[in-house]
PDB file of C-alpha atoms in Angstrom:
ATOM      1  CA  UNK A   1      40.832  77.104  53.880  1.00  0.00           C
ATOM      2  CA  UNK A   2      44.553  77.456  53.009  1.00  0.00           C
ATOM      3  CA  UNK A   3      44.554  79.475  50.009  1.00  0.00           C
ATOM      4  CA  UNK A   4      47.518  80.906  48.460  1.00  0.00           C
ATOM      5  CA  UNK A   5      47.282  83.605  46.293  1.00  0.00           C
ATOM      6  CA  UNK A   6      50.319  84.488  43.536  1.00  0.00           C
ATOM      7  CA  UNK A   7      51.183  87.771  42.055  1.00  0.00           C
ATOM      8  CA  UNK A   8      51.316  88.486  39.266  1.00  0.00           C
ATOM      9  CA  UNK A   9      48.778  86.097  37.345  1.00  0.00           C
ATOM     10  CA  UNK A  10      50.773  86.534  33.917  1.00  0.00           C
ATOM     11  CA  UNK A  11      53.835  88.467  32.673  1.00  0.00           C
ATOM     12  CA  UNK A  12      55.188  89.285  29.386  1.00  0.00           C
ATOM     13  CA  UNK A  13      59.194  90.498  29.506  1.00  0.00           C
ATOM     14  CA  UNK A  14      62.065  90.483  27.133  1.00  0.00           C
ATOM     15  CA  UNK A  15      65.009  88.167  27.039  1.00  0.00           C
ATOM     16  CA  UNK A  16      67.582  89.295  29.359  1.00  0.00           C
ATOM     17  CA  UNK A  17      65.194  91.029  31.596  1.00  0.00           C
ATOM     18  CA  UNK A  18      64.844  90.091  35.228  1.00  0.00           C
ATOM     19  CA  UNK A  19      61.530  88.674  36.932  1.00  0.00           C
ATOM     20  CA  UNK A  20      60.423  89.249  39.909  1.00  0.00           C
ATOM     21  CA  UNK A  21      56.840  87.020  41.530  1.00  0.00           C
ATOM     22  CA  UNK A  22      54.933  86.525  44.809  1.00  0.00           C
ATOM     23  CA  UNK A  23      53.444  84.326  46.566  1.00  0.00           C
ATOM     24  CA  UNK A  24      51.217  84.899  50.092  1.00  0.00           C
ATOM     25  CA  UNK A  25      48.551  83.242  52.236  1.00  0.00           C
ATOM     26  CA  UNK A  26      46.893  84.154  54.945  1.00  0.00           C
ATOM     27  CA  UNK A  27      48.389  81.139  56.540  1.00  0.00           C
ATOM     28  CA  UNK A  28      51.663  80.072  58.103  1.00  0.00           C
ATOM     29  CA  UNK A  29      53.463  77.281  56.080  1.00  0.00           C
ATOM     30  CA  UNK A  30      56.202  75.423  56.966  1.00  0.00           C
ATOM     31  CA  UNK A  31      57.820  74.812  53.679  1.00  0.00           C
ATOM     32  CA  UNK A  32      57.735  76.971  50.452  1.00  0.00           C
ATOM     33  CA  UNK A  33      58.481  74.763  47.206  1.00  0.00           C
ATOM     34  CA  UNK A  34      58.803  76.896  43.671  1.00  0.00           C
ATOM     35  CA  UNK A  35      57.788  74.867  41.109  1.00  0.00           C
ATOM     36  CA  UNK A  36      57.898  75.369  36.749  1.00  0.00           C
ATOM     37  CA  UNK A  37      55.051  73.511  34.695  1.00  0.00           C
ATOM     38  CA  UNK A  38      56.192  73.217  31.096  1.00  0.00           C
ATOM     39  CA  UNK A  39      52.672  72.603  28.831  1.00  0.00           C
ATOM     40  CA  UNK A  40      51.797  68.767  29.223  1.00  0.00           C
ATOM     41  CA  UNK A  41      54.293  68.014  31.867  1.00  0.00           C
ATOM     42  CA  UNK A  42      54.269  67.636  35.448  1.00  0.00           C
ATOM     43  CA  UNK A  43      55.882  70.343  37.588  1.00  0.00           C
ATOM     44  CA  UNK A  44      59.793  70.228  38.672  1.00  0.00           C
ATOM     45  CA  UNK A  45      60.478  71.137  41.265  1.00  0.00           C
ATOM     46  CA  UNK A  46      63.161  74.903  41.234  1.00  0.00           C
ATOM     47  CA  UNK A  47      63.485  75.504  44.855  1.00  0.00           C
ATOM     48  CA  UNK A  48      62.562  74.457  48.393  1.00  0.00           C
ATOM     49  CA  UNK A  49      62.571  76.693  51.634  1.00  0.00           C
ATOM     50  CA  UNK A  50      62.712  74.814  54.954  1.00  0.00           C
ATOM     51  CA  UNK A  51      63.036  77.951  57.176  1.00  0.00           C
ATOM     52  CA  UNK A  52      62.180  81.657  57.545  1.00  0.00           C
ATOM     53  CA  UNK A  53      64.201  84.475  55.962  1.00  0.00           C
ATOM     54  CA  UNK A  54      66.312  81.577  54.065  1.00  0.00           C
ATOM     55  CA  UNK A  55      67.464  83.235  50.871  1.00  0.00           C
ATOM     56  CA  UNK A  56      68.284  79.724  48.663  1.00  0.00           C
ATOM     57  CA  UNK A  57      69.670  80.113  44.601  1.00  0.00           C
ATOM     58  CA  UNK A  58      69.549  77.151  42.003  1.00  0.00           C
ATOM     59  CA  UNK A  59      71.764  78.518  38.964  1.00  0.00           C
ATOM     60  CA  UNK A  60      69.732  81.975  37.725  1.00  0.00           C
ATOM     61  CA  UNK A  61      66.871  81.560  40.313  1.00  0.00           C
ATOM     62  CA  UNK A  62      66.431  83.171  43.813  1.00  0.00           C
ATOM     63  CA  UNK A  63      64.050  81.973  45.979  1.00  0.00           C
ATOM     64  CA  UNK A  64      63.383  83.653  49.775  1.00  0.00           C
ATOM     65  CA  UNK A  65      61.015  82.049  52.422  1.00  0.00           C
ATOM     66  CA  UNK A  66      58.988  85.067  53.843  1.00  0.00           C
ATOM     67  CA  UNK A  67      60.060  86.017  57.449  1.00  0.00           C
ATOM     68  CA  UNK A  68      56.616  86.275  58.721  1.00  0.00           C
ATOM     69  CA  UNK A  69      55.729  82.333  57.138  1.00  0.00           C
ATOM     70  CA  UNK A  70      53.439  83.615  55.094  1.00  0.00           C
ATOM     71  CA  UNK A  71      54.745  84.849  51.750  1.00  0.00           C
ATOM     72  CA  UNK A  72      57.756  83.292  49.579  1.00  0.00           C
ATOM     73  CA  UNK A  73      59.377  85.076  46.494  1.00  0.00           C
ATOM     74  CA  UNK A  74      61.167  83.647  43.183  1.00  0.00           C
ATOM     75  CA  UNK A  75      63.454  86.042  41.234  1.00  0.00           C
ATOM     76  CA  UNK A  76      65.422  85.062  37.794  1.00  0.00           C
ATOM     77  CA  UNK A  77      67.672  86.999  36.917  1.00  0.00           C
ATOM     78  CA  UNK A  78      68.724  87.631  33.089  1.00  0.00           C
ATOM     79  CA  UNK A  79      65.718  85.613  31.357  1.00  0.00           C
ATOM     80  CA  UNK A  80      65.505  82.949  28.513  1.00  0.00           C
ATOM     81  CA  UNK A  81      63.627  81.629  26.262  1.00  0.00           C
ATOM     82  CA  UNK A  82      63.218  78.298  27.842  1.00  0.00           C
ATOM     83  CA  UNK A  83      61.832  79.995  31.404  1.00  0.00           C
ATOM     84  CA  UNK A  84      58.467  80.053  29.759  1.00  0.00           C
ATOM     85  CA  UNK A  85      55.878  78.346  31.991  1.00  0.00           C
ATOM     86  CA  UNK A  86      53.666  78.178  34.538  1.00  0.00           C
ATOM     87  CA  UNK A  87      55.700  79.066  37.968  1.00  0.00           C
ATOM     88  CA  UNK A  88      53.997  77.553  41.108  1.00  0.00           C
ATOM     89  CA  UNK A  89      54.086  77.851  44.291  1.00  0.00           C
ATOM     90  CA  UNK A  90      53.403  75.496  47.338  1.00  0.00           C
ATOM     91  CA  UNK A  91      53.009  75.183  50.954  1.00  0.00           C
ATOM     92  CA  UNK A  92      53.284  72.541  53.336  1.00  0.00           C
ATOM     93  CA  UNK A  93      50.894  72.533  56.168  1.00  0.00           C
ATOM     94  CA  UNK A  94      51.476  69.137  57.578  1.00  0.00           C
ATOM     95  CA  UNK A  95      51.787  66.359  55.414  1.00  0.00           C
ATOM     96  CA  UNK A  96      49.922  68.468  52.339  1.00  0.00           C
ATOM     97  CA  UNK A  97      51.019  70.904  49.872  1.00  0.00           C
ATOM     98  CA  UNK A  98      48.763  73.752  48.843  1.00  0.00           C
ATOM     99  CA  UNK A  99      49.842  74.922  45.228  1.00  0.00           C
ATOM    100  CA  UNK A 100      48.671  78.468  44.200  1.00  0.00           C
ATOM    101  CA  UNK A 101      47.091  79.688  41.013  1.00  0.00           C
ATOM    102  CA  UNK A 102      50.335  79.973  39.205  1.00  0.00           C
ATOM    103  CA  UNK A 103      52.391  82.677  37.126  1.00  0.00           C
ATOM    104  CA  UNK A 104      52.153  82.531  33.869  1.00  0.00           C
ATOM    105  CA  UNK A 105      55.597  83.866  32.267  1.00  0.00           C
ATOM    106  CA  UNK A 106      56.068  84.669  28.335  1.00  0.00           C
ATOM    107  CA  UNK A 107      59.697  85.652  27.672  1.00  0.00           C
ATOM    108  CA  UNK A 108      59.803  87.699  23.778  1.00  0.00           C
ATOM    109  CA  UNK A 109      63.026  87.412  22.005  1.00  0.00           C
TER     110      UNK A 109
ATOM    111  CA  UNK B   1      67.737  60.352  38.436  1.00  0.00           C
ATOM    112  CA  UNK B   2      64.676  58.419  39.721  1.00  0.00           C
ATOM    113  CA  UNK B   3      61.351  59.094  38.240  1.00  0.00           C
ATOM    114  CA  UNK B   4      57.483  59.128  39.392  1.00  0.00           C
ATOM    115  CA  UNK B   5      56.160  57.638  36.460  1.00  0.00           C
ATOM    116  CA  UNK B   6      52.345  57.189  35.226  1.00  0.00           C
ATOM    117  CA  UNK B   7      50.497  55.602  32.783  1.00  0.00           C
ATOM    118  CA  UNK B   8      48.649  56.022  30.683  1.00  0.00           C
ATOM    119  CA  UNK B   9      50.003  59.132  29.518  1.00  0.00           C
ATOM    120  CA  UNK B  10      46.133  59.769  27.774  1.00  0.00           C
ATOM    121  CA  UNK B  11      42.884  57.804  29.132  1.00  0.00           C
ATOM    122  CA  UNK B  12      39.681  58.714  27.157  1.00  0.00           C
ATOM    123  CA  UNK B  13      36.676  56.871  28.536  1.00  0.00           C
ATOM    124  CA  UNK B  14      32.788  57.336  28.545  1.00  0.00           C
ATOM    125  CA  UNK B  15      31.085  58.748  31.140  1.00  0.00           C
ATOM    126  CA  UNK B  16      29.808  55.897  34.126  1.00  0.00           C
ATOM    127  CA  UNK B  17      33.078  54.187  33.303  1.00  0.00           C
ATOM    128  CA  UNK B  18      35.009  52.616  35.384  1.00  0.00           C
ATOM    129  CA  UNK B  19      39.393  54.277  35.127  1.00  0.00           C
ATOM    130  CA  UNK B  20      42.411  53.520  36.782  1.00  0.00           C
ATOM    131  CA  UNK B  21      45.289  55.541  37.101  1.00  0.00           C
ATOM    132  CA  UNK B  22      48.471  53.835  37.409  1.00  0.00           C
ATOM    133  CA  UNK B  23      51.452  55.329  39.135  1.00  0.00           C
ATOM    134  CA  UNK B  24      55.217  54.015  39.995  1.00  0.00           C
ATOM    135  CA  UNK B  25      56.930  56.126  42.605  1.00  0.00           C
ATOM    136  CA  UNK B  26      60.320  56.483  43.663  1.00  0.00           C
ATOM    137  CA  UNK B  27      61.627  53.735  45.160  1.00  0.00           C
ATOM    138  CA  UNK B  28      62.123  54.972  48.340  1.00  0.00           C
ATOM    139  CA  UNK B  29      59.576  57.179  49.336  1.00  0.00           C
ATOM    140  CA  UNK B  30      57.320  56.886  51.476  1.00  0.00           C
ATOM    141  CA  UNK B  31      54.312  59.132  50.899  1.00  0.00           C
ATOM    142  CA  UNK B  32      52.198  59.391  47.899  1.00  0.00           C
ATOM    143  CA  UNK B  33      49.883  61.917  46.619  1.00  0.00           C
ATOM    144  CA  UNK B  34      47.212  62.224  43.725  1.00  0.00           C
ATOM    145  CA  UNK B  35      46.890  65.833  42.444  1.00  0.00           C
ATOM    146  CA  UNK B  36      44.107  66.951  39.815  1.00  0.00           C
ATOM    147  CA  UNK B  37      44.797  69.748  37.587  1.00  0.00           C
ATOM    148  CA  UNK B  38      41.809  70.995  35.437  1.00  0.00           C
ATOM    149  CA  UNK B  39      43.186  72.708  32.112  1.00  0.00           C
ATOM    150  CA  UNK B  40      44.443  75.960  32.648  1.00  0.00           C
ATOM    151  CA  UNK B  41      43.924  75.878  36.313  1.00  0.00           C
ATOM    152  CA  UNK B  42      45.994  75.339  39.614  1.00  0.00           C
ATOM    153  CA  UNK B  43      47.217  71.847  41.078  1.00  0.00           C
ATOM    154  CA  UNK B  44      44.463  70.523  43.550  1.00  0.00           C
ATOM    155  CA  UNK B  45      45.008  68.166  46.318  1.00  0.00           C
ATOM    156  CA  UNK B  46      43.096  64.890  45.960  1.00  0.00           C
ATOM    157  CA  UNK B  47      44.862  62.842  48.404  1.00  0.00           C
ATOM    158  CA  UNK B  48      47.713  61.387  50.384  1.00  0.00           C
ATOM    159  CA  UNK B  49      48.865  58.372  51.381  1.00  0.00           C
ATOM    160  CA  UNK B  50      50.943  56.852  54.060  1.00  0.00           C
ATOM    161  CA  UNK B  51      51.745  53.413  56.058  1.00  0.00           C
ATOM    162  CA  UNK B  52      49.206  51.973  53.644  1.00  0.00           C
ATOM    163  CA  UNK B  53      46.129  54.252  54.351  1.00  0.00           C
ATOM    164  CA  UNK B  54      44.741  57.341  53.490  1.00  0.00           C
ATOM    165  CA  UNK B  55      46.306  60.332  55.710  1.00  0.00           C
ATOM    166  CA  UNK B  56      44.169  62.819  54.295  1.00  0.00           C
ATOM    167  CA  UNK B  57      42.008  63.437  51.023  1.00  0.00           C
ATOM    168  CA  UNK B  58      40.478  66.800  49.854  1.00  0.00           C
ATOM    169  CA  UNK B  59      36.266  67.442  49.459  1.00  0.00           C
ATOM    170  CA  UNK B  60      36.961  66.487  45.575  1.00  0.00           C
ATOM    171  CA  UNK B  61      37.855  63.157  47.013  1.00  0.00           C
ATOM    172  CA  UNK B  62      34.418  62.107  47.059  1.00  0.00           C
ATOM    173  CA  UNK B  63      32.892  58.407  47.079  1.00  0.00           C
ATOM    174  CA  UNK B  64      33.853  57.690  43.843  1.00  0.00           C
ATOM    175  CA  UNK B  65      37.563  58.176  43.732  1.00  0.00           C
ATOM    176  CA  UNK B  66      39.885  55.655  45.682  1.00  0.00           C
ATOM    177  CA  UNK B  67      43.601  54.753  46.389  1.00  0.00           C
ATOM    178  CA  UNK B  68      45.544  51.441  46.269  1.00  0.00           C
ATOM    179  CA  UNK B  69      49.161  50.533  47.041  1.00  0.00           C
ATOM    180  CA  UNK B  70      48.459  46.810  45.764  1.00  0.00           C
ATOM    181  CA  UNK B  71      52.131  46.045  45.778  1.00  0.00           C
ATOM    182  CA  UNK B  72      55.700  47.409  47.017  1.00  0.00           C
ATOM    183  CA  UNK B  73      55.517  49.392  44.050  1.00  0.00           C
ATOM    184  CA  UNK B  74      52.342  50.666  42.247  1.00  0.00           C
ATOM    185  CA  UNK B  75      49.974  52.850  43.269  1.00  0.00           C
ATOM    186  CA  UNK B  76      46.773  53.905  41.850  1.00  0.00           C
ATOM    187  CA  UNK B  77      43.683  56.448  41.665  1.00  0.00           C
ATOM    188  CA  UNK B  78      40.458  54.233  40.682  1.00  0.00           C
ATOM    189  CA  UNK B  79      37.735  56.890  39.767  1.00  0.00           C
ATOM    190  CA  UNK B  80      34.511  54.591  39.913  1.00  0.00           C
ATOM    191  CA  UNK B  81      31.638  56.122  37.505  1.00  0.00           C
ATOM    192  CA  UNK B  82      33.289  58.760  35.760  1.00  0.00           C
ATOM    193  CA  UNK B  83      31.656  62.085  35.278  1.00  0.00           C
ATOM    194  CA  UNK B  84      32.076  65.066  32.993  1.00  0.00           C
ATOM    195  CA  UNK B  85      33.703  67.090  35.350  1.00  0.00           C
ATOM    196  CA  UNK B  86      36.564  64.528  35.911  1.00  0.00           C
ATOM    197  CA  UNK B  87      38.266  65.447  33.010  1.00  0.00           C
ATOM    198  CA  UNK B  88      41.580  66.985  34.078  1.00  0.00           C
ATOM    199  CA  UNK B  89      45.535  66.351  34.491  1.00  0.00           C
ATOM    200  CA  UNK B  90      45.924  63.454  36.963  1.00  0.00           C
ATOM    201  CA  UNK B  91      49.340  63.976  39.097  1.00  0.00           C
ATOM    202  CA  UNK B  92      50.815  61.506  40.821  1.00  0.00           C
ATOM    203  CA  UNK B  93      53.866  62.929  43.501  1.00  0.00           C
ATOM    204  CA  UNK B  94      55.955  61.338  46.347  1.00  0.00           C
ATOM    205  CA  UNK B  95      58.140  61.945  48.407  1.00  0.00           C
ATOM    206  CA  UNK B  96      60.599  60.485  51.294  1.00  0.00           C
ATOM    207  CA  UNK B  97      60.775  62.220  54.454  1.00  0.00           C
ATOM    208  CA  UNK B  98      58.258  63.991  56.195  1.00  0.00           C
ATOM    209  CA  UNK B  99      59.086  67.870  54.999  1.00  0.00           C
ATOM    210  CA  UNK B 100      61.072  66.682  51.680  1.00  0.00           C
ATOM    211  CA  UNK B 101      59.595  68.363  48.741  1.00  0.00           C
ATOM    212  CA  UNK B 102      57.229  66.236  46.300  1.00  0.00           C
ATOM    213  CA  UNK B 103      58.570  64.899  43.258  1.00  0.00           C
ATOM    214  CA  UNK B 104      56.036  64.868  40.390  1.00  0.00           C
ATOM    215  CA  UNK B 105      55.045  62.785  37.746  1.00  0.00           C
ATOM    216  CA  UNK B 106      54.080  63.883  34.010  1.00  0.00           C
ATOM    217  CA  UNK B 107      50.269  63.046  34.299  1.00  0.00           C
ATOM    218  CA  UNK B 108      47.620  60.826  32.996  1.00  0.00           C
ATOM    219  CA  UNK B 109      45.386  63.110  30.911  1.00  0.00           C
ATOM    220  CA  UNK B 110      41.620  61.933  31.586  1.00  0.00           C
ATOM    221  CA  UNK B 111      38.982  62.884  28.824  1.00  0.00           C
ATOM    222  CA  UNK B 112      35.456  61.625  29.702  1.00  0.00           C
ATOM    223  CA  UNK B 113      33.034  61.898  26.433  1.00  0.00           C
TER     224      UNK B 113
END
């Protein structure tokens, strides 16, 4: 199947410190979407990639669409409290969106 | 900013029951999803919608789940005889054009006793 696999699972980094995290498959997708998943809530949607090697920024994020297809990355720079979450990934293969497992971030003050 | 919106925001029902998951997309879009999300896990794919049918559905997406779009506006998950293992985050998405991103919902949490 189309499985995407995110790296890594969970991190724990002080405020102010940048974050790096991965996403690959074995797969070529199309589209990469970066979504956040606040406890309770749906995700919102951070970023979307529409083409390879596209380097794309919304305020302290960076996200980069793989040049091979098959990988994406999110950076953010200078962390916050309030980036806590669940980061996703996704990949569109057709008309369907594969999410992966999910980083789990913990910012400490 | 326009909104997926579901209700209810928290179903608990017994198991065997009968549940319907309501969902309101955005106005203008044109394909609809149902995600599951058991807790602590990732998103899965249930299904999608499109022209008023089913353009694909996962293996979870067994005989007992099914979609409606009984109006320009609603559209909804029935799960048929509820189980145990049906418990999860229900997510409804859509989206407009073909390769837009989805737009999410906030859930319907399902508890079956």
């Amino acid at each position: 199947g189309q499985q995407l696999n995110q790296s890594p699972q969970s991190m724990f980094i002080q405020e102010g410190e940048d974050v790096s995290m991965n996403c690959t498959s074995s797969s070529i997708f199309n589209t990469w979407l970066w979504y956040k998943q606040d406890p309770g809530e749906g995700p919102v949607l951070l970023i979307a990639l529409y083409k390879a090697g596209e380097l794309t920024s919304n305020g302290r994020l960076t996200a980069q669409f793989g040049t091979t297809r098959k990988d994406s990355f999110l950076n953010i720079s200078a962390s916050i409290p309030s980036d806590v979450g669940i980061y996703f990934c996704a990949g569109l293969k057709g008309q369907n969106f594969v999410f992966g497992p999910g980083t789990r971030l913990s910012v400490l003050p | 900013e326009p909104e997926v919106t579901q209700t209810p925001s928290h179903q608990v029902t017994q198991m065997g029951q009968e549940v319907i998951l309501r969902c309101v997309p955005i106005s203008n879009h044109l394909y609809f999803y149902w995600y599951r999300q058991i807790l602590g896990q990732k998103v899965e794919f249930l299904v999608s919608f499109y022209n008023n049918e089913i353009s694909e559905k996962s293996e979870i997406f067994d005989d007992q789940f099914s979609v409606e779009r009984p109006d320009g506006s609603n559209f909804t998950l029935k799960i048929r005889s509820t189980k145990l293992e049906d418990s999860a985050m229900y997510f409804c998405a859509s989206r407009d054009l073909r390769d837009s991103p989805l737009h999410f919902g906030n859930g319907t949490r399902l508890t079956v006793t």
